[in-house]
Coordinates of C-alpha atoms in Angstrom, one line a residue:
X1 CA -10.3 80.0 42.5
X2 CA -7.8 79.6 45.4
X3 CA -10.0 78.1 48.6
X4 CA -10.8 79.8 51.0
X5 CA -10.3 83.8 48.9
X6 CA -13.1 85.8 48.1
X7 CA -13.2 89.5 47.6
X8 CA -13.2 91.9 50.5
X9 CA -15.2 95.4 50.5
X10 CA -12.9 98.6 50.0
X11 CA -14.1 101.6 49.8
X12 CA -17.8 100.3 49.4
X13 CA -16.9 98.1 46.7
X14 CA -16.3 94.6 46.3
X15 CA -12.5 93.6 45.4
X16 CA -9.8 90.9 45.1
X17 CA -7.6 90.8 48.3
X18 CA -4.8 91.6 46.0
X19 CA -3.0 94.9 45.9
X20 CA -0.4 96.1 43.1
X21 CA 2.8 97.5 45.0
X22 CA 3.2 101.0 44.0
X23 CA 7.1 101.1 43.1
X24 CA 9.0 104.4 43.0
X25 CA 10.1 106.2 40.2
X26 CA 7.8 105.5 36.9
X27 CA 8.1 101.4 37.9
X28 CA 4.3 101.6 38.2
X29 CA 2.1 103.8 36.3
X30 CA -1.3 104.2 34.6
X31 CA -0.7 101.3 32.4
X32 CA -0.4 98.6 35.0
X33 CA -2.4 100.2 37.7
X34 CA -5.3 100.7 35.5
X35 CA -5.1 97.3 34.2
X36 CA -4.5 95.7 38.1
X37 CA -8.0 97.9 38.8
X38 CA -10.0 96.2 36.1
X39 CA -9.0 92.5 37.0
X40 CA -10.9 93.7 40.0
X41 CA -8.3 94.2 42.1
X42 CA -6.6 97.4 43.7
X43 CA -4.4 99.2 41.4
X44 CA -1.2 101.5 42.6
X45 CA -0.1 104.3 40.9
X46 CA 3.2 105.5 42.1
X47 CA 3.3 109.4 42.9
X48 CA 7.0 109.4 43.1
X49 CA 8.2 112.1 40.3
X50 CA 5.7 109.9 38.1
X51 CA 5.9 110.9 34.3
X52 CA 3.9 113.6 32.2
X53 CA 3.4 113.5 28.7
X54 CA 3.2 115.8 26.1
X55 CA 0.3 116.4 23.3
X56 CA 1.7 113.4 21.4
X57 CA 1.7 111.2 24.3
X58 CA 5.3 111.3 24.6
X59 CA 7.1 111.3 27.7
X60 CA 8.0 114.5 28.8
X61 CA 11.7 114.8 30.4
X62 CA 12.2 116.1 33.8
X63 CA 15.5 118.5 33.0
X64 CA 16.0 120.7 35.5
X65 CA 16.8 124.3 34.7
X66 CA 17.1 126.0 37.7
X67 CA 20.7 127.7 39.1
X68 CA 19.9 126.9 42.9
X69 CA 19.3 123.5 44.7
X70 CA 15.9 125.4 46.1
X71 CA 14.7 126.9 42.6
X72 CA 15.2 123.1 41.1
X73 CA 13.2 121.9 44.2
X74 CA 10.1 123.7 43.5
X75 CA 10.5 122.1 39.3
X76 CA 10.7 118.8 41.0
X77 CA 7.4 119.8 42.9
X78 CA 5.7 120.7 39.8
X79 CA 7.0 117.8 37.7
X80 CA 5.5 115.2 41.1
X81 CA 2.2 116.6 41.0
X82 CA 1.6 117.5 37.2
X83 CA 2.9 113.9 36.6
X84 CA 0.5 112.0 39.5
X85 CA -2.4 113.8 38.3
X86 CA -1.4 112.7 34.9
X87 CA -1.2 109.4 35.8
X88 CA -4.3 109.1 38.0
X89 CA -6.7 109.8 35.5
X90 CA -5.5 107.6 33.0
X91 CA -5.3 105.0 35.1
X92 CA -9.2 105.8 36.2
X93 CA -10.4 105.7 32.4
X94 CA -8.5 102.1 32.2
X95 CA -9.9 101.0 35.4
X96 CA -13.3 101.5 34.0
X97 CA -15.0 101.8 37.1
X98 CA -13.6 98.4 38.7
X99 CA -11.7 97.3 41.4
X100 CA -10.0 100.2 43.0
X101 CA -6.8 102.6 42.5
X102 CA -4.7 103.8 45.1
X103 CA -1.3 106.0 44.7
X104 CA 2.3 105.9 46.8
X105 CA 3.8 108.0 48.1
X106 CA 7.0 107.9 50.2
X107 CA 7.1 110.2 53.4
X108 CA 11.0 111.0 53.2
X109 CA 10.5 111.8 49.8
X110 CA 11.3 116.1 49.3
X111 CA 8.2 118.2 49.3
X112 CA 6.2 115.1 50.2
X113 CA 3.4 116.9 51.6
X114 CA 3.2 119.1 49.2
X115 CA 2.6 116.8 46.6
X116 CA 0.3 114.9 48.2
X117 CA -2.3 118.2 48.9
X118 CA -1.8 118.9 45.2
X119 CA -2.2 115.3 43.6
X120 CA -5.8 114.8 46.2
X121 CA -6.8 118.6 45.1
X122 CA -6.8 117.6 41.2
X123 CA -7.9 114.2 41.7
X124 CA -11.1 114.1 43.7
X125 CA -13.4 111.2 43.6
X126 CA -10.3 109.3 41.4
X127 CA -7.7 107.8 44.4
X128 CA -9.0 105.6 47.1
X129 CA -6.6 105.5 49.3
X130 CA -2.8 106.8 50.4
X131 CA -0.3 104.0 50.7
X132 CA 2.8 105.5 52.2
X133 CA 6.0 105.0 54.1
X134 CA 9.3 105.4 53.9
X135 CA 9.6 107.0 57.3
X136 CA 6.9 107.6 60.2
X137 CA 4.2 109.3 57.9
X138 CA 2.5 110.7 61.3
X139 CA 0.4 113.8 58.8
X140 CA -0.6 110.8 56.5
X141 CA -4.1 110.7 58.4
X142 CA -4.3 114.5 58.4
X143 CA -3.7 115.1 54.7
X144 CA -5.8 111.9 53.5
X145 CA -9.0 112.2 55.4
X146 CA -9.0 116.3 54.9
X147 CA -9.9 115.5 50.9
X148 CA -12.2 112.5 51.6
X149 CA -9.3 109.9 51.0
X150 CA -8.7 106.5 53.4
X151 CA -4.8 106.3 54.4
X152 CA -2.8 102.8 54.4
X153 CA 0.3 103.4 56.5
X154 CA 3.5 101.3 55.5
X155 CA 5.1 99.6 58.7
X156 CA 7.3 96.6 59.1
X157 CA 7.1 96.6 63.0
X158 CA 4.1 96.6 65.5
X159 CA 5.8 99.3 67.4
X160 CA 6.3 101.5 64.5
X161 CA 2.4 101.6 63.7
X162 CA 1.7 101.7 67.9
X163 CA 3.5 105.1 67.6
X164 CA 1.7 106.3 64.4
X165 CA -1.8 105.2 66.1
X166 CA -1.4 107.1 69.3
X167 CA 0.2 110.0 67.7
X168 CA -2.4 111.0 64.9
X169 CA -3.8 107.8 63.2
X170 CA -6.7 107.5 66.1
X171 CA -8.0 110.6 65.3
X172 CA -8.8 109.6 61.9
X173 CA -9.5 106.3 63.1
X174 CA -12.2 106.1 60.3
X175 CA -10.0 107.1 57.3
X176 CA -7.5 104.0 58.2
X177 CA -8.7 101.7 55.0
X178 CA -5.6 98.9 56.0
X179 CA -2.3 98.7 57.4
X180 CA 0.6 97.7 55.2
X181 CA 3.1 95.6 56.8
X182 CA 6.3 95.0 54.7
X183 CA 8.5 92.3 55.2
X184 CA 11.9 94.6 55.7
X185 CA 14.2 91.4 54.6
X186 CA 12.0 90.2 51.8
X187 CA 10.5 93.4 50.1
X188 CA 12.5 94.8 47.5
X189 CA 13.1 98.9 47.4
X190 CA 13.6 100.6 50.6
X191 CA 12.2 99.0 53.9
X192 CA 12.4 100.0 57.7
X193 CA 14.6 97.2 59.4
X194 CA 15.5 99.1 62.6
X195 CA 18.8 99.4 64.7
X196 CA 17.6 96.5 67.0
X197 CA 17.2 94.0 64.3
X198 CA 19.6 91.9 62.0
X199 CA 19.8 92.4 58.1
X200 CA 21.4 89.0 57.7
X201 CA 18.7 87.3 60.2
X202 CA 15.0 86.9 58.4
X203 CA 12.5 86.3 60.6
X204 CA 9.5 84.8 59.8
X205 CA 6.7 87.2 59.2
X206 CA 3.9 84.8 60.8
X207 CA 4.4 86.7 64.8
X208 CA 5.2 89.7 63.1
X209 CA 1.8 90.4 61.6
X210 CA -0.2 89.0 64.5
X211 CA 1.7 90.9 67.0
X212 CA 0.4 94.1 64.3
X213 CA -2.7 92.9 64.7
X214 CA -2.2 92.3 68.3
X215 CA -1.8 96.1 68.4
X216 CA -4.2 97.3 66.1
X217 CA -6.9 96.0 68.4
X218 CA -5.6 97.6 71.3
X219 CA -6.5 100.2 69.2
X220 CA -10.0 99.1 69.0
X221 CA -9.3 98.5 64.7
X222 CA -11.9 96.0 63.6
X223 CA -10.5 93.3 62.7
X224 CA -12.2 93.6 59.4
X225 CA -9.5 96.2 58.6
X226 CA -7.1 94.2 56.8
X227 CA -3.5 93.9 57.2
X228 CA -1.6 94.0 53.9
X229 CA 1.1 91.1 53.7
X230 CA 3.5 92.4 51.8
X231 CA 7.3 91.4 50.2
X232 CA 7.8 88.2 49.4
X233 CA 4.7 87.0 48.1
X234 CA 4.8 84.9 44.9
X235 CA 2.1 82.1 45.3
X236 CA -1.0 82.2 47.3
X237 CA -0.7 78.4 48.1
X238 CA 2.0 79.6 50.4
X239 CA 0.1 81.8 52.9
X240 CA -2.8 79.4 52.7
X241 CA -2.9 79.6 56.5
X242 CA -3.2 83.0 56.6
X243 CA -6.3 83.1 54.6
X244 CA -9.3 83.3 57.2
X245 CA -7.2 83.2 60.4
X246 CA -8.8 84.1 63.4
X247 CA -5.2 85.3 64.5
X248 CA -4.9 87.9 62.0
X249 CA -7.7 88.7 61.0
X250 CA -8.4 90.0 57.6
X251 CA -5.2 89.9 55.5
X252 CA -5.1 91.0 51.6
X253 CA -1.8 90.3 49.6
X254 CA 0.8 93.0 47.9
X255 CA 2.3 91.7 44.9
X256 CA 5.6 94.3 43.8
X257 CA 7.9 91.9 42.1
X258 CA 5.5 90.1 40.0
X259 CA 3.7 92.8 38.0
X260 CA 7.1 94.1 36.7
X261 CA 7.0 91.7 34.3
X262 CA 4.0 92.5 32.3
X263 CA 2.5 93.5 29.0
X264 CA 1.3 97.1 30.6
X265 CA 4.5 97.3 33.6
X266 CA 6.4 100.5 31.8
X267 CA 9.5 99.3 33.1
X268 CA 11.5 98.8 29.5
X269 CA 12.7 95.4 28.0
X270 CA 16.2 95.2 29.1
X271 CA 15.0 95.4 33.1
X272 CA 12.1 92.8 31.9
X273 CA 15.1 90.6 30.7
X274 CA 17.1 90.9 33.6
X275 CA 14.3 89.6 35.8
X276 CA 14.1 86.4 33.8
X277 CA 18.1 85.7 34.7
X278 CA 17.7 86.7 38.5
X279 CA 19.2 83.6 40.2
X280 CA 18.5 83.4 44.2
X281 CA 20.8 85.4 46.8
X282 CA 21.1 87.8 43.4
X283 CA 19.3 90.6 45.2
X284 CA 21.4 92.3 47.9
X285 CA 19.7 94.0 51.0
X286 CA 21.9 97.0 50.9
X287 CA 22.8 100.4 53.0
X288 CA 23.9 103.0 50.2
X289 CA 21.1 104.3 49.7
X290 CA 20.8 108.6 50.5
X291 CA 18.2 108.0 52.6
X292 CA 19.8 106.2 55.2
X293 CA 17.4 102.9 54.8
X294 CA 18.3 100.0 53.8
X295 CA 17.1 98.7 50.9
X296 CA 17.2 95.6 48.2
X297 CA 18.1 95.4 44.8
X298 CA 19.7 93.7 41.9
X299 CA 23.8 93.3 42.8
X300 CA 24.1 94.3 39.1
X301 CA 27.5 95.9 38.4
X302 CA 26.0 99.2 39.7
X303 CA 25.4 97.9 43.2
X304 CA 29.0 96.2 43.5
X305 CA 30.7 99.5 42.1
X306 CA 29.0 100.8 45.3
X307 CA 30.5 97.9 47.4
X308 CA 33.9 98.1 45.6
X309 CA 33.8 102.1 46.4
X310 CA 33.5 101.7 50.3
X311 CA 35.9 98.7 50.8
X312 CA 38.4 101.2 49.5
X313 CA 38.3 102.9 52.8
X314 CA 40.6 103.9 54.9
X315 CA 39.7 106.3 58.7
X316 CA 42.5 109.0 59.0
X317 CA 43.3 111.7 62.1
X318 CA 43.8 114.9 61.6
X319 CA 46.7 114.3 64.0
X320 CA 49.5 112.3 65.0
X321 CA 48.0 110.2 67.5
X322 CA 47.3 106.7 68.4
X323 CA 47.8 104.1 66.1
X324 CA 48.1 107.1 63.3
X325 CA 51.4 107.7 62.9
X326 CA 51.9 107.8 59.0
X327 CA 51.5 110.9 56.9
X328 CA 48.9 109.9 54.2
X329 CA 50.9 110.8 50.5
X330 CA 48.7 109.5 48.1
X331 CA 45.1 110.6 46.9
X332 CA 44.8 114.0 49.3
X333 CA 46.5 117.2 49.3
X334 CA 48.0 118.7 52.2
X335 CA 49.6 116.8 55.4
X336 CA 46.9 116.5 57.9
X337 CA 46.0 113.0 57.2
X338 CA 47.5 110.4 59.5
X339 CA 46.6 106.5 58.7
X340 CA 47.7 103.6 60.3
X341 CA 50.9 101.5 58.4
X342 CA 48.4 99.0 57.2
X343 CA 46.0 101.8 55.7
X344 CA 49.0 103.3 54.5
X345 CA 50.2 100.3 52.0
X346 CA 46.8 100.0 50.8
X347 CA 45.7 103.3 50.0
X348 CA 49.3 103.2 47.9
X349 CA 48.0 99.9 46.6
X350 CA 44.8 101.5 45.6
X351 CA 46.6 104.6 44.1
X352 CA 49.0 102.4 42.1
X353 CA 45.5 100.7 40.7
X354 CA 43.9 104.1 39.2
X355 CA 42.1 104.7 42.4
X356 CA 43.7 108.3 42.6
X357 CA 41.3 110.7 44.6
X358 CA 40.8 110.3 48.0
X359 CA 37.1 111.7 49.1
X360 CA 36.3 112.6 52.6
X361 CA 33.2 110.6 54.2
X362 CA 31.0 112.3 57.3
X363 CA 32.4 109.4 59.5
X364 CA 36.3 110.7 59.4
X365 CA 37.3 107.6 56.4
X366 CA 38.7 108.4 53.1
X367 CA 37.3 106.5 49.9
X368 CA 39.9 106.1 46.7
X369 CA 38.0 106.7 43.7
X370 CA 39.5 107.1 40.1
X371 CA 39.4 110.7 38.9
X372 CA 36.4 109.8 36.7
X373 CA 34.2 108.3 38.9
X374 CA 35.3 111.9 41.4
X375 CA 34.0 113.9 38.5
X376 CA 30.9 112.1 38.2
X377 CA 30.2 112.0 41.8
X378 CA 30.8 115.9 42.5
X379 CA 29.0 116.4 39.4
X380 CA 25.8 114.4 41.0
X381 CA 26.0 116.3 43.7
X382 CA 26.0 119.8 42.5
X383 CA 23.1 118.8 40.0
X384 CA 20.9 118.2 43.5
X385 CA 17.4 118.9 43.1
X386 CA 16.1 117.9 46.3
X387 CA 14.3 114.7 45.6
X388 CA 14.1 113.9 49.6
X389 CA 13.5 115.4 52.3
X390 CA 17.0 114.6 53.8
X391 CA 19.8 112.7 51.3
X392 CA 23.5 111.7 52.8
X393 CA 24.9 112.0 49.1
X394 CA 24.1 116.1 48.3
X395 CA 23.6 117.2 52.0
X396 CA 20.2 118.7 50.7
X397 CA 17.6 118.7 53.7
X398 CA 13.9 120.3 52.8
X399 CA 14.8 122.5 55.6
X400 CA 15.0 126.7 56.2
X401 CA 18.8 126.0 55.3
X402 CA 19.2 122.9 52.9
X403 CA 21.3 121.2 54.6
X404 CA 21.4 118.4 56.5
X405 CA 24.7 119.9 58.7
X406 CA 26.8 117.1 57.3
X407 CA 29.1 116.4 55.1
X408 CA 28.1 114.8 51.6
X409 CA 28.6 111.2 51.5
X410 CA 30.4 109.8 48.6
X411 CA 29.7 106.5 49.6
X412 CA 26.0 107.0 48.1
X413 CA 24.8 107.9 45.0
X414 CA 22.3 110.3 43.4
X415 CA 18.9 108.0 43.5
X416 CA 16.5 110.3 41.5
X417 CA 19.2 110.2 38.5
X418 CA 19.6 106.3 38.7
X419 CA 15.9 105.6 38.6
X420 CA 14.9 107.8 36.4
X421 CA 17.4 106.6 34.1
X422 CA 16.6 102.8 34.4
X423 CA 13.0 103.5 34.3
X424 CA 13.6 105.3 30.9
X425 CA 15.4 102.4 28.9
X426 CA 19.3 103.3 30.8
X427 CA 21.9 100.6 30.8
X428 CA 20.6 98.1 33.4
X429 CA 24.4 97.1 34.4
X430 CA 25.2 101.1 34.9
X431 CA 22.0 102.1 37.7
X432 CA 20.1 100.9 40.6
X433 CA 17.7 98.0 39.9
X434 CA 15.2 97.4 42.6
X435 CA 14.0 94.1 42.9
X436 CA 12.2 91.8 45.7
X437 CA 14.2 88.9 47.4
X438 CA 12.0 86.2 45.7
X439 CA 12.4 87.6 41.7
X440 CA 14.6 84.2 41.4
X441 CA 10.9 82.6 40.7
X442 CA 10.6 84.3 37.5
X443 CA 13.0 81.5 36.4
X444 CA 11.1 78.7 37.9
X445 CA 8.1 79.8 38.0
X446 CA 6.5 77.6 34.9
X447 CA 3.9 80.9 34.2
X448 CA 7.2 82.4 32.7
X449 CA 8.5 79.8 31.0
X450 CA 9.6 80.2 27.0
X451 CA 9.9 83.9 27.7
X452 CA 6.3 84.2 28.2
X453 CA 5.2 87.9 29.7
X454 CA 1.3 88.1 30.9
X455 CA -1.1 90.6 30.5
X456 CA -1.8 91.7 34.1
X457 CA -5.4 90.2 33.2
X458 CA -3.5 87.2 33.2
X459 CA -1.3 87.7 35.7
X460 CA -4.0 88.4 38.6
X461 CA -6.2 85.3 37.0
X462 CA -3.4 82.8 37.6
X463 CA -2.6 84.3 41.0
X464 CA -6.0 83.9 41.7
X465 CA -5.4 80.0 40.9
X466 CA -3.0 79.5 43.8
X467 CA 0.2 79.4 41.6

């Protein structure tokens, strides 16, 4: 046993200080949440359009067979709850009435509250608590505590949880089981850096936490309430000051990257391999996502297609002014596209390359695109189903009019279709592959070494070592 851990009361029961990230589409399910639970530690099922099954225990497909953006919406709905619910109980019978499970949910997701209500109304007496974030969750205490449930709000800034607390969270002071705070340079998926700080600056998480803590007792939060360090843990023997730190107070550890790469983790064996190759500076902290955050992932061929797209971008006037004296001829139809001389000779350049569409962005720029890669993305975006509650790819906004008033990015991507496909055996070189900053360890790590791929048993037993 690591000095100075010991198990920390949640939710009346006793419980390792170690937490299972829940990660987004069908990366965590019954399987490894179940298993997390019975190693006595808390177990996260991910609510994000998690999977159902039919009566042979086949995964059931989410097709979509709706006409309208809105109709395909509510199947989404009804897929998210009916596959939460799903996963939920299995992950209960697995747990076998140890440790704890928890599901995730992600605020800007479409519909969000919606499926939360239905996932707590069919799961009573199953879910401990709410992790959730992805935006500034301010119903989160609301919704949990009106079905009995404790709440674990995901923030990566003091401020951001001093604005949730004096909002809403103090009035369900009671329901507030711990406060997540992910690293937003070192967590892999989507995290909150805002405007005011630096993606290419790190800084160290140490003030960070303890001016969250700092602010959870002005709040008058005990400081039993623990913190949740999470993103870019890998070894315990490297927070060893944290452990029993007057400073900070009670702190419990996330682990996201690690459990991918287990006997029960659903993610299939192709993604499993590709962790073992991860290399450091391999995962890419990133701004194509449709959700406007930024998030971190593999730079797979996927993720530089992405890059590749937007550095083929050119801004244009719809008049002769300025600088923008050159009629635009290739890649757009009609005259109303001035570029610069420069922009000129590349877009030609880019043309004379197979780059032959040119697709307008909100922010007045033109992207060259080959006429395949314009078919698929116009095909993404008319096959919108509303998967969040805003997305810069489709335009879709969960809104009275569906729109976000904008015009569809082509810079993006469709992120439901990419994960879903991943998560379900796709070509790991073709879709987005989330991924925390420190997944190079896999390789050094000598746990993995000869290929070998824990149980989560043995996972959370060798974490519990130190290493």
């Amino acid at each position: 046993m690591f000095k100075g851990l010991s198990p920390i009361l949640y939710n009346g029961r006793e419980v390792w200080p170690l937490v299972e990230g829940g990660k987004g589409v069908a990366a965590t399910n019954h399987a490894s949440a179940g298993a997390w639970a019975a190693a006595g530690g808390i177990g996260t099922v991910s609510a994000v359009n998690a999977d159902s099954y039919d009566a042979e225990g086949k995964i059931v497909p989410q097709v979509y067979t709706a006409l309208t953006r809105r109709e395909r919406h509510e199947e989404l709905i009804e897929f998210a709850i009916e596959g939460a619910v799903t996963q939920v109980k299995k992950a209960w019978d697995i747990a076998g009435g140890k440790g704890a499970i928890n599901i995730n949910v992600l605020w800007e997701m479409g519909g969000a509250q919606r499926i939360l209500h239905g996932v707590l109304e069919r799961t009573k007496g199953l879910v401990s608590g709410v992790t959730c974030g992805a935006g500034m969750p301010y119903k989160l205490s609301e919704i949990s505590a009106s079905y009995g449930v404790t709440y674990l709000p995901i923030v990566s800034s003091g401020r951001a949880f001093r604005a949730l607390w004096k909002r809403a969270y103090s009035k369900a002071a009671e329901w507030l089981s711990a406060v997540v705070y992910e690293d937003p340079w070192l967590a892999g998926g989507h995290n909150g850096l805002s405007n005011a700080e630096d993606p290419l600056k790190p800084q160290d998480p140490y003030p960070r936490v303890k001016e969250l803590r700092d602010v959870m007792r002005e709040g008058g939060i005990a400081d039993s309430v623990p913190i949740v360090m999470a993103g870019g843990v890998w070894y315990l023997r490297d927070w060893s000051d944290w452990i029993d730190n007057p400073e900070l107070g009670q702190i419990v550890f996330q682990f996201g990257t690690r459990p991918l790469l287990t006997q029960e983790s659903p993610i299939p064996e192709g993604w499993k391999s590709k962790l073992m190759e991860i290399e450091p500076g391999d995962v890419l902290l990133h701004r194509f996502s449709p959700t406007g955050f930024y998030s971190s992932a593999v730079r797979n061929p996927f993720l530089r297609s992405l890059e590749a797209r937007s550095e083929r971008q050119i801004a244009y006037s719809t008049e002769h002014a300025g600088d923008h004296t050159y009629q635009l001829d290739v890649g757009v139809k009609g005259r109303n596209f001035w570029v610069t001389l420069g922009d000129l000779q590349r877009a030609r350049e880019w043309y004379g390359l197979g780059h032959t569409s040119a697709l307008k962005t909100p922010d007045d720029t033109l992207i060259f695109v080959s006429e395949s890669e314009k078919a698929m993305i116009r095909k993404d975006q008319a096959d919108c189903m509303g998967c969040l509650s805003q997305c810069a790819f489709s335009s879709w906004a969960d809104s009275e009019t569906n729109s976000t008033g904008r015009l569809a990015d082509p810079r993006s991507f469709c992120i439901q279709k990419t994960l879903q496909d991943i998560a379900h055996g796709g070509n790991t070189d073709e879709n987005l592959m989330f991924a925390g900053h420190g997944a190079y360890n896999f390789r050094k790590d000598p746990f993995y070494s000869n290929g070998f791929v824990p149980t989560v048993k043995q996972l959370v037993d060798r974490i519990l070592t130190g290493d």
